[in-house]
Amino acid sequence: QVQLDESGGGLVQAGGSLRLSCAASGRTFTSYAWGWFRQAPGKEREFVAVISWNGDRTIYADSVKGRFTISRDNSKNTIYLRVNSLKPEDTAVYYCAVHHRPLALSTRPPDYDFWGQGTQVTVSA
């Protein structure tokens, strides 16, 4: 059974940093893009960042460019999201997900098959 487990969320003050992790078990996803998405209360799930299967390409939402960094360690079947200079509007549940097609890359949530349960990030003003 495939499982994605996020960790690293928490409560931080504006301007603070966190490192989110997402580890997969039950299957290896070295040939797949992974993404981070987030969902704030009352809002739709939105794209945050994606990294290609081999890590040579990344895409970020405009709202997080220059502040967030996505990375992956295929030897650990894990991806990371370093989040710096956090703002109150970054408060959300952050989800990792694996793309449904090998070698493909996209930012649309429907293109992702496997999802974690999410980790809460709360940024206080």
Coordinates of C-alpha atoms in Angstrom, one line a residue:
Q1 CA 0.0 0.0 0.0
V2 CA 1.4 3.4 -1.0
Q3 CA 1.6 6.0 1.7
L4 CA 3.0 9.5 1.7
D5 CA 3.8 11.0 5.1
E6 CA 4.4 14.7 5.5
S7 CA 6.2 16.2 8.5
G8 CA 7.8 19.4 9.6
G9 CA 4.8 21.7 9.9
G10 CA 4.2 23.9 12.9
L11 CA 3.5 27.3 14.3
V12 CA 6.0 30.0 13.5
Q13 CA 6.2 33.8 13.5
A14 CA 6.1 35.8 10.4
G15 CA 9.6 35.8 8.9
G16 CA 10.4 32.4 10.2
S17 CA 11.3 29.2 8.4
L18 CA 10.4 25.5 8.3
R19 CA 11.5 22.5 6.4
L20 CA 8.7 20.2 5.3
S21 CA 9.4 16.5 4.4
C22 CA 7.4 13.9 2.6
A23 CA 8.5 10.3 2.6
A24 CA 6.9 7.6 0.4
S25 CA 6.5 4.0 1.4
G26 CA 5.1 1.0 -0.4
R27 CA 6.4 2.0 -3.8
T28 CA 9.4 3.8 -5.3
F29 CA 8.7 7.1 -7.2
T30 CA 12.1 7.9 -8.7
S31 CA 10.7 8.3 -12.2
Y32 CA 7.9 10.6 -11.2
A33 CA 7.6 14.3 -10.5
W34 CA 6.5 15.3 -7.0
G35 CA 4.6 18.3 -6.0
W36 CA 3.7 20.4 -2.9
F37 CA 0.2 21.9 -2.7
R38 CA -1.6 23.8 0.1
Q39 CA -5.1 24.5 1.2
A40 CA -6.2 27.3 3.5
P41 CA -9.5 27.3 5.3
G42 CA -12.3 28.1 2.9
K43 CA -10.1 28.0 -0.1
E44 CA -9.4 25.6 -2.9
R45 CA -6.2 23.5 -2.9
E46 CA -3.5 25.4 -4.8
F47 CA -0.2 24.6 -6.3
V48 CA 3.0 25.5 -4.5
A49 CA 6.0 23.8 -6.1
V50 CA 6.9 20.8 -8.2
I51 CA 10.2 19.0 -8.9
S52 CA 10.9 16.8 -11.9
W53 CA 11.8 13.1 -11.6
N54 CA 15.5 13.8 -11.7
G55 CA 15.5 17.1 -9.9
D56 CA 16.7 19.2 -12.9
R57 CA 13.6 21.2 -13.2
T58 CA 11.4 23.0 -10.6
I59 CA 8.4 25.2 -10.9
Y60 CA 7.0 27.5 -8.2
A61 CA 3.8 29.4 -7.7
D62 CA 4.5 33.2 -8.0
S63 CA 3.4 33.7 -4.4
V64 CA 6.3 31.6 -3.1
K65 CA 9.1 32.3 -5.6
G66 CA 12.3 33.2 -3.9
R67 CA 11.1 32.1 -0.5
F68 CA 10.4 28.3 -0.9
T69 CA 12.8 25.7 -2.3
I70 CA 11.7 22.2 -3.3
S71 CA 14.2 19.3 -3.4
R72 CA 14.3 15.6 -3.5
D73 CA 16.4 12.6 -2.4
N74 CA 15.6 9.6 -4.6
S75 CA 17.7 7.4 -2.4
K76 CA 15.3 8.1 0.4
N77 CA 12.1 8.3 -1.7
T78 CA 11.6 11.7 -0.1
I79 CA 11.0 15.3 -1.1
Y80 CA 11.5 18.4 0.9
L81 CA 10.1 22.0 0.9
R82 CA 12.2 24.6 2.6
V83 CA 10.0 27.6 3.4
N84 CA 11.6 30.8 4.4
S85 CA 10.4 34.3 5.1
L86 CA 7.0 33.0 6.0
K87 CA 3.9 35.2 5.9
P88 CA 0.5 34.9 7.6
E89 CA -1.0 34.2 4.2
D90 CA 1.2 31.1 3.9
T91 CA -1.0 29.5 6.7
A92 CA -2.5 26.3 5.3
V93 CA -2.3 22.6 5.3
Y94 CA 0.5 21.5 3.0
Y95 CA 0.2 18.3 1.0
C96 CA 2.8 16.4 -1.0
A97 CA 1.7 14.4 -4.1
V98 CA 3.1 12.2 -6.8
H99 CA 2.4 12.8 -10.5
H100 CA 0.3 10.1 -12.2
R101 CA 2.5 9.8 -15.2
P102 CA 6.3 8.9 -15.3
L103 CA 8.6 11.7 -16.4
A104 CA 5.8 14.2 -16.8
L105 CA 5.6 17.6 -15.0
S106 CA 2.6 19.7 -14.3
T107 CA 1.1 22.0 -11.7
R108 CA -2.5 20.8 -11.8
P109 CA -3.8 18.9 -8.7
P110 CA -5.9 16.4 -10.9
D111 CA -2.6 15.3 -12.5
Y112 CA -1.4 13.8 -9.2
D113 CA -2.4 10.4 -8.1
F114 CA -1.0 9.8 -4.6
W115 CA -1.5 12.3 -1.8
G116 CA -0.3 12.6 1.8
Q117 CA -2.5 13.5 4.7
G118 CA -1.1 17.0 5.0
T119 CA 0.9 18.9 7.6
Q120 CA -0.3 22.2 9.1
V121 CA 1.7 25.3 8.8
T122 CA 0.5 28.3 10.8
V123 CA 2.2 31.7 10.6
S124 CA 1.4 34.3 13.2
A125 CA 1.7 38.0 12.5

